[in-house]
Short mmCIF file of C-alpha atoms in Angstrom, two decimals:
data_model
loop_
_atom_site.label_atom_id
_atom_site.label_comp_id
_atom_site.label_asym_id
_atom_site.label_seq_id
_atom_site.Cartn_x
_atom_site.Cartn_y
_atom_site.Cartn_z
CA UNK A 1 -15.78 -24.42 15.54
CA UNK A 2 -15.35 -22.68 12.23
CA UNK A 3 -16.55 -19.65 10.24
CA UNK A 4 -19.76 -21.54 9.29
CA UNK A 5 -20.59 -22.58 12.86
CA UNK A 6 -24.36 -22.63 13.31
CA UNK A 7 -25.15 -23.20 9.61
CA UNK A 8 -27.53 -26.16 9.33
CA UNK A 9 -27.30 -28.29 6.19
CA UNK A 10 -29.19 -31.33 4.93
CA UNK A 11 -27.17 -33.33 2.40
CA UNK A 12 -28.65 -36.08 0.26
CA UNK A 13 -25.88 -38.63 -0.20
CA UNK A 14 -24.40 -38.93 -3.67
CA UNK A 15 -21.08 -39.20 -5.46
CA UNK A 16 -18.29 -36.76 -6.21
CA UNK A 17 -18.97 -33.04 -6.39
CA UNK A 18 -21.95 -32.65 -4.02
CA UNK A 19 -20.23 -34.56 -1.17
CA UNK A 20 -17.10 -32.50 -1.85
CA UNK A 21 -19.09 -29.28 -1.43
CA UNK A 22 -20.61 -30.67 1.77
CA UNK A 23 -17.16 -31.61 3.03
CA UNK A 24 -15.93 -28.07 2.46
CA UNK A 25 -18.89 -26.65 4.39
CA UNK A 26 -18.40 -29.20 7.18
CA UNK A 27 -14.67 -28.40 7.36
CA UNK A 28 -15.65 -24.80 8.04
CA UNK A 29 -17.96 -25.74 10.88
CA UNK A 30 -21.38 -26.26 9.27
CA UNK A 31 -23.68 -28.68 11.08
CA UNK A 32 -24.57 -31.23 8.40
CA UNK A 33 -26.86 -34.24 8.42
CA UNK A 34 -26.20 -36.62 5.55
CA UNK A 35 -29.21 -38.64 4.39
CA UNK A 36 -28.51 -41.98 2.72
CA UNK A 37 -30.60 -44.97 1.63
CA UNK A 38 -31.35 -47.83 4.04
CA UNK A 39 -28.87 -50.65 3.64
CA UNK A 40 -26.23 -48.47 2.02
CA UNK A 41 -22.75 -48.76 3.46
CA UNK A 42 -20.55 -45.75 4.02
CA UNK A 43 -16.86 -46.24 3.37
CA UNK A 44 -16.05 -43.48 5.84
CA UNK A 45 -14.03 -41.84 3.09
CA UNK A 46 -12.45 -38.41 3.10
CA UNK A 47 -15.38 -36.87 1.20
CA UNK A 48 -17.72 -37.94 4.02
CA UNK A 49 -15.73 -36.47 6.88
CA UNK A 50 -17.16 -34.11 9.45
CA UNK A 51 -20.81 -35.14 9.40
CA UNK A 52 -23.05 -37.99 10.57
CA UNK A 53 -25.21 -40.10 8.27
CA UNK A 54 -28.84 -40.99 8.85
CA UNK A 55 -30.62 -43.55 6.67
CA UNK A 56 -34.14 -42.84 5.47
CA UNK A 57 -36.41 -44.61 3.02
CA UNK A 58 -37.50 -41.57 1.05
CA UNK A 59 -40.09 -43.63 -0.82
CA UNK A 60 -41.99 -44.17 2.41
CA UNK A 61 -44.26 -41.64 4.08
CA UNK A 62 -42.35 -41.87 7.35
CA UNK A 63 -39.01 -41.34 5.62
CA UNK A 64 -40.24 -38.30 3.71
CA UNK A 65 -41.85 -36.93 6.88
CA UNK A 66 -38.52 -37.15 8.72
CA UNK A 67 -36.75 -35.52 5.79
CA UNK A 68 -39.32 -32.71 5.86
CA UNK A 69 -38.58 -32.17 9.56
CA UNK A 70 -34.88 -31.84 8.89
CA UNK A 71 -35.45 -29.53 5.91
CA UNK A 72 -37.81 -27.31 7.92
CA UNK A 73 -34.99 -26.58 10.38
CA UNK A 74 -32.19 -26.29 7.80
CA UNK A 75 -30.48 -23.35 6.15
CA UNK A 76 -29.20 -25.31 3.16
CA UNK A 77 -30.12 -28.45 1.22
CA UNK A 78 -27.57 -30.15 -1.06
CA UNK A 79 -28.41 -32.76 -3.70
CA UNK A 80 -26.59 -34.14 -6.72
CA UNK A 81 -29.14 -36.19 -8.64
CA UNK A 82 -30.35 -35.89 -12.22
CA UNK A 83 -33.11 -33.32 -12.76
CA UNK A 84 -36.49 -34.65 -11.67
CA UNK A 85 -35.29 -37.24 -9.14
CA UNK A 86 -35.93 -35.10 -6.07
CA UNK A 87 -39.27 -33.93 -7.51
CA UNK A 88 -40.41 -37.55 -7.88
CA UNK A 89 -39.58 -38.12 -4.22
CA UNK A 90 -41.71 -35.14 -3.22
CA UNK A 91 -38.55 -33.27 -2.19
CA UNK A 92 -38.10 -30.88 -5.10
CA UNK A 93 -37.47 -27.16 -4.66
CA UNK A 94 -41.13 -26.13 -4.75
CA UNK A 95 -42.10 -28.58 -2.01
CA UNK A 96 -39.08 -27.79 0.17
CA UNK A 97 -39.32 -24.01 -0.19
CA UNK A 98 -42.97 -24.26 0.78
CA UNK A 99 -41.86 -26.02 3.97
CA UNK A 100 -39.00 -23.59 4.54
CA UNK A 101 -39.10 -20.34 2.49
CA UNK A 102 -35.60 -19.38 3.74
CA UNK A 103 -34.02 -22.58 2.44
CA UNK A 104 -31.06 -22.43 0.05
CA UNK A 105 -31.63 -25.40 -2.25
CA UNK A 106 -28.28 -26.39 -3.82
CA UNK A 107 -28.46 -28.59 -6.91
CA UNK A 108 -25.35 -30.21 -8.43
CA UNK A 109 -25.47 -31.74 -11.92
CA UNK A 110 -23.18 -32.18 -14.89
CA UNK A 111 -25.35 -30.66 -17.62
CA UNK A 112 -27.54 -28.35 -15.50
CA UNK A 113 -31.25 -28.28 -14.75
CA UNK A 114 -32.14 -27.05 -18.25
CA UNK A 115 -31.01 -27.64 -21.82
CA UNK A 116 -31.23 -30.55 -24.29
CA UNK A 117 -28.58 -32.58 -22.42
CA UNK A 118 -29.97 -32.03 -18.92
CA UNK A 119 -31.57 -35.51 -18.58
CA UNK A 120 -28.61 -37.45 -19.99
CA UNK A 121 -25.97 -39.31 -18.02
CA UNK A 122 -22.40 -38.09 -18.03
CA UNK A 123 -19.09 -37.99 -16.21
CA UNK A 124 -16.34 -35.44 -15.73
CA UNK A 125 -14.70 -36.39 -19.04
CA UNK A 126 -17.95 -35.79 -20.95
CA UNK A 127 -18.49 -32.33 -19.48
CA UNK A 128 -14.88 -31.44 -20.27
CA UNK A 129 -15.35 -32.66 -23.82
CA UNK A 130 -18.43 -30.60 -24.59
CA UNK A 131 -17.02 -27.33 -23.21
CA UNK A 132 -13.85 -27.34 -25.30
CA UNK A 133 -11.65 -27.80 -22.25
CA UNK A 134 -10.63 -31.40 -22.94
CA UNK A 135 -9.52 -30.73 -26.52
CA UNK A 136 -7.36 -27.89 -25.22
CA UNK A 137 -5.44 -30.17 -22.84
CA UNK A 138 -3.09 -32.00 -25.19
CA UNK A 139 0.40 -31.95 -26.57
CA UNK A 140 0.82 -31.01 -30.20
CA UNK A 141 -0.35 -33.84 -32.46
CA UNK A 142 -1.42 -36.03 -29.54
CA UNK A 143 -4.75 -37.09 -28.06
CA UNK A 144 -6.38 -35.01 -25.30
CA UNK A 145 -5.47 -36.02 -21.73
CA UNK A 146 -8.23 -35.96 -19.07
CA UNK A 147 -6.84 -33.99 -16.07
CA UNK A 148 -8.06 -36.66 -13.61
CA UNK A 149 -11.54 -35.52 -12.52
CA UNK A 150 -10.29 -32.33 -10.90
CA UNK A 151 -11.70 -29.76 -13.31
CA UNK A 152 -15.29 -30.98 -13.64
CA UNK A 153 -16.23 -32.85 -10.48
CA UNK A 154 -14.32 -30.78 -7.98
CA UNK A 155 -13.19 -27.39 -9.33
CA UNK A 156 -16.05 -26.75 -11.73
CA UNK A 157 -18.53 -28.76 -9.68
CA UNK A 158 -18.21 -29.01 -5.91
CA UNK A 159 -16.43 -25.70 -5.42
CA UNK A 160 -18.95 -23.96 -7.69
CA UNK A 161 -21.80 -25.38 -5.62
CA UNK A 162 -20.19 -24.30 -2.35
CA UNK A 163 -19.63 -20.80 -3.73
CA UNK A 164 -23.21 -20.60 -5.02
CA UNK A 165 -24.63 -21.65 -1.67
CA UNK A 166 -22.63 -19.03 0.22
CA UNK A 167 -23.64 -16.32 -2.29
CA UNK A 168 -27.30 -17.30 -1.88
CA UNK A 169 -26.92 -17.19 1.90
CA UNK A 170 -25.61 -13.64 1.64
CA UNK A 171 -28.59 -12.70 -0.52
CA UNK A 172 -30.93 -14.28 2.04
CA UNK A 173 -29.31 -12.20 4.76
CA UNK A 174 -30.35 -9.11 2.78
CA UNK A 175 -33.71 -10.19 1.36
CA UNK A 176 -34.84 -12.84 3.84
CA UNK A 177 -35.75 -15.41 1.19
CA UNK A 178 -34.26 -18.69 0.05
CA UNK A 179 -33.70 -19.78 -3.55
CA UNK A 180 -32.43 -22.55 -5.79
CA UNK A 181 -28.74 -22.75 -6.74
CA UNK A 182 -28.32 -24.53 -10.10
CA UNK A 183 -24.64 -25.54 -10.17
CA UNK A 184 -23.70 -27.35 -13.39
CA UNK A 185 -20.27 -28.69 -14.22
CA UNK A 186 -20.49 -27.47 -17.83
CA UNK A 187 -20.96 -23.96 -16.43
CA UNK A 188 -18.18 -24.35 -13.87
CA UNK A 189 -15.71 -25.76 -16.39
CA UNK A 190 -16.48 -22.92 -18.79
CA UNK A 191 -15.97 -20.45 -15.95
CA UNK A 192 -12.58 -22.00 -15.21
CA UNK A 193 -11.73 -21.52 -18.89
CA UNK A 194 -12.22 -17.74 -18.58
CA UNK A 195 -8.51 -17.05 -18.92
CA UNK A 196 -8.28 -19.10 -22.11
CA UNK A 197 -11.39 -17.49 -23.59
CA UNK A 198 -9.79 -14.15 -22.76
CA UNK A 199 -6.69 -15.14 -24.75
CA UNK A 200 -8.91 -16.23 -27.65
CA UNK A 201 -10.72 -12.87 -27.61
CA UNK A 202 -7.39 -11.05 -27.60
CA UNK A 203 -6.04 -13.09 -30.52
CA UNK A 204 -3.35 -14.68 -28.35
CA UNK A 205 -4.48 -18.31 -28.54
CA UNK A 206 -3.83 -20.75 -31.39
CA UNK A 207 -6.61 -23.33 -31.94
CA UNK A 208 -4.14 -26.21 -32.33
CA UNK A 209 -3.44 -27.72 -28.87
CA UNK A 210 0.15 -27.82 -27.72
CA UNK A 211 1.23 -24.71 -29.61
CA UNK A 212 0.58 -22.02 -27.00
CA UNK A 213 2.55 -20.65 -24.10
CA UNK A 214 0.78 -22.55 -21.30
CA UNK A 215 -0.29 -25.78 -23.06
CA UNK A 216 3.21 -27.32 -23.50
CA UNK A 217 3.81 -25.43 -26.73
CA UNK A 218 6.50 -23.19 -25.25
CA UNK A 219 9.91 -24.46 -24.10
CA UNK A 220 9.66 -22.42 -20.91
CA UNK A 221 6.34 -24.00 -19.80
CA UNK A 222 6.58 -27.77 -19.97
CA UNK A 223 7.66 -30.94 -18.19
CA UNK A 224 11.10 -32.41 -18.89
CA UNK A 225 12.44 -35.87 -18.13
CA UNK A 226 15.68 -36.25 -16.22
CA UNK A 227 18.45 -38.85 -16.45
CA UNK A 228 16.87 -41.11 -13.81
CA UNK A 229 13.39 -41.08 -15.33
CA UNK A 230 12.11 -38.33 -13.05
CA UNK A 231 10.52 -35.09 -14.21
CA UNK A 232 10.89 -31.36 -13.65
CA UNK A 233 8.10 -28.81 -14.10
CA UNK A 234 9.31 -25.65 -15.83
CA UNK A 235 7.19 -22.49 -15.66
CA UNK A 236 9.85 -19.90 -16.43
CA UNK A 237 7.54 -17.60 -18.35
CA UNK A 238 8.60 -14.11 -17.23
CA UNK A 239 11.89 -12.87 -18.73
CA UNK A 240 13.78 -12.82 -15.44
CA UNK A 241 12.81 -16.43 -14.73
CA UNK A 242 13.64 -17.47 -18.29
CA UNK A 243 17.08 -15.91 -18.03
CA UNK A 244 17.76 -17.88 -14.84
CA UNK A 245 16.52 -21.07 -16.49
CA UNK A 246 18.84 -20.62 -19.44
CA UNK A 247 21.75 -19.83 -17.15
CA UNK A 248 21.12 -22.87 -14.93
CA UNK A 249 21.05 -25.08 -18.02
CA UNK A 250 24.50 -23.75 -18.94
CA UNK A 251 23.32 -22.31 -22.24
CA UNK A 252 24.49 -19.09 -23.87
CA UNK A 253 21.54 -16.68 -24.29
CA UNK A 254 23.26 -15.12 -27.29
CA UNK A 255 23.10 -18.47 -29.07
CA UNK A 256 19.36 -18.90 -28.45
CA UNK A 257 16.41 -17.41 -30.37
CA UNK A 258 14.31 -14.72 -28.69
CA UNK A 259 12.13 -16.23 -25.96
CA UNK A 260 8.78 -15.47 -27.63
CA UNK A 261 9.77 -16.49 -31.16
CA UNK A 262 7.09 -19.15 -31.64
CA UNK A 263 8.70 -20.59 -34.75
CA UNK A 264 11.78 -21.52 -32.72
CA UNK A 265 9.92 -23.16 -29.83
CA UNK A 266 10.10 -26.79 -31.08
CA UNK A 267 13.86 -26.61 -31.60
CA UNK A 268 14.43 -24.90 -28.24
CA UNK A 269 12.28 -27.50 -26.49
CA UNK A 270 14.39 -30.25 -28.03
CA UNK A 271 17.57 -28.54 -26.82
CA UNK A 272 16.20 -28.09 -23.29
CA UNK A 273 15.10 -31.75 -23.20
CA UNK A 274 18.59 -32.89 -24.17
CA UNK A 275 20.18 -30.83 -21.39
CA UNK A 276 17.68 -31.91 -18.71
CA UNK A 277 18.34 -35.55 -19.64
CA UNK A 278 21.99 -35.21 -18.56
CA UNK A 279 21.30 -35.08 -14.80
CA UNK A 280 19.01 -36.74 -12.30
CA UNK A 281 15.93 -35.10 -10.84
CA UNK A 282 17.69 -34.68 -7.50
CA UNK A 283 20.71 -33.04 -9.14
CA UNK A 284 18.54 -30.58 -11.07
CA UNK A 285 16.47 -29.88 -7.95
CA UNK A 286 19.67 -28.93 -6.14
CA UNK A 287 20.64 -26.63 -9.03
CA UNK A 288 17.33 -24.78 -9.07
CA UNK A 289 16.58 -24.77 -5.33
CA UNK A 290 18.51 -21.51 -4.66
CA UNK A 291 17.17 -19.88 -7.82
CA UNK A 292 13.86 -18.08 -8.25
CA UNK A 293 13.21 -19.60 -11.67
CA UNK A 294 9.82 -21.37 -11.34
CA UNK A 295 11.33 -24.85 -11.72
CA UNK A 296 10.24 -27.64 -9.38
CA UNK A 297 10.48 -31.43 -9.20
CA UNK A 298 7.37 -33.37 -10.21
CA UNK A 299 6.49 -35.35 -7.08
CA UNK A 300 4.44 -38.46 -6.61
CA UNK A 301 1.58 -38.32 -4.13
CA UNK A 302 3.71 -40.14 -1.55
CA UNK A 303 6.58 -37.70 -2.09
CA UNK A 304 4.22 -34.73 -1.83
CA UNK A 305 3.07 -35.88 1.60
CA UNK A 306 6.69 -35.66 2.80
CA UNK A 307 7.64 -32.43 1.04
CA UNK A 308 9.01 -29.85 3.55
CA UNK A 309 6.70 -27.06 2.36
CA UNK A 310 3.61 -29.27 2.44
CA UNK A 311 4.58 -30.62 5.87
CA UNK A 312 5.34 -27.19 7.31
CA UNK A 313 1.99 -25.76 6.23
CA UNK A 314 0.11 -28.89 7.22
CA UNK A 315 -1.44 -29.01 3.75
CA UNK A 316 -1.76 -32.79 4.06
CA UNK A 317 -2.31 -34.57 7.34
CA UNK A 318 -2.65 -38.09 8.70
CA UNK A 319 -6.11 -38.84 10.06
CA UNK A 320 -7.21 -42.33 11.12
CA UNK A 321 -4.11 -43.78 9.49
CA UNK A 322 -4.71 -42.17 6.08
CA UNK A 323 -3.25 -39.11 4.40
CA UNK A 324 -5.87 -36.51 3.53
CA UNK A 325 -5.99 -32.82 2.58
CA UNK A 326 -6.42 -30.39 5.44
CA UNK A 327 -9.33 -27.93 5.39
CA UNK A 328 -8.76 -24.87 3.22
CA UNK A 329 -8.57 -21.93 2.92
CA UNK A 330 -6.89 -20.63 6.08
CA UNK A 331 -8.56 -18.00 8.22
CA UNK A 332 -6.94 -15.38 10.41
CA UNK A 333 -9.00 -15.88 13.55
CA UNK A 334 -10.48 -19.36 13.19
CA UNK A 335 -8.86 -22.70 12.39
CA UNK A 336 -11.25 -25.15 10.69
CA UNK A 337 -10.91 -28.72 11.94
#
C-alpha cells in the first residue's frame, strides 16, 4: 500500500529517467504494467523494482491491440522515446487519448517534443552542456566536471516527469480530462538552475566558474584533502559556522581577511588546505563532530551505506543481496514499500 494505491500506469520500457519516474510511482503504491519488447531481457535492476513486465510486439496488430486494452484501463502512460516513435507505432497521444480521454500521457525526452534539437540524439552531458549548467560546474581554470548523470536524467528528468504526471492528475480530478505531459531534461535542468539564474539577475554571480561562493570559489564552500588522502566537505557559509570552522582549524580570526572579501579567497583557501592536510579524515571528523559548523567527511558509497545517520533513517537498504535507496519521501500515515 502507498499514497498512490489504485493508480493504474502503463510504462513503455526504456532507459534512465522514465523508468526512474515509474519506480517512484511504484514505490508509492501505483499499479504499473511495464511493456517491453519480445526477447528483451530484464536485469531486474533497482530502476525496475515494484512492477511486472509484459512483452508485446507493438509492430503486430495483436500486440497493439493488447496495449490498447491496457491503455483503456489506465490512468497514466509513461514513455521515453524520441518524438515520433510512439506515433509510428499507432500509440501516440492522439490515438491513446481517443481510446481513453482521461489518460495522462507522460513523455520523457532530453530536448523536448518541439524545437530544432527535438529529433536529435543526446545524453545527460549534452543537455547539461546546452543549458549552461555544465560550464558552471568547474573549478577556476579547469574543465567542467559532469555531475554523474544526476542532474539531467534523474533530477531534471525522471523527477520532473513524476511531478508533471501528478500535477496533471490533480487537474484531471478538477476538469475530468487527460492531457499530455511534455517533460524535457533541458527544461528540468534549467529549472534546477533557478537559484543560479536568480543570483545572475541580482548581480551576485561571476561568469567565470570557480569564483563564486558555492562553486568552489570560496574557502568556506569547498572540499579539502586530509593527511591520509581522504576529503572533508566544508559548507561553513553563514558567519556563525565560519567562525566555528576557523576556530576548529586553530586559526586566529583577527589574522584573517573578512569572510566575504573575494580578493582574499584564493589565499585563504590555500591556508585552509595546508591546515586540513595536517590531520587524517578521521581526526578532523572527530574535531568537527561536536560542532555545528557544516563540515562532514566525504564518504564512499560503501561508507555511506554504513553511516549511522543513513542506517538509522533506513535511507539505504539491502534488498535481494544488493544495497538500494529506500522509497522517498516519507509520509506521516503511510510507509511506501
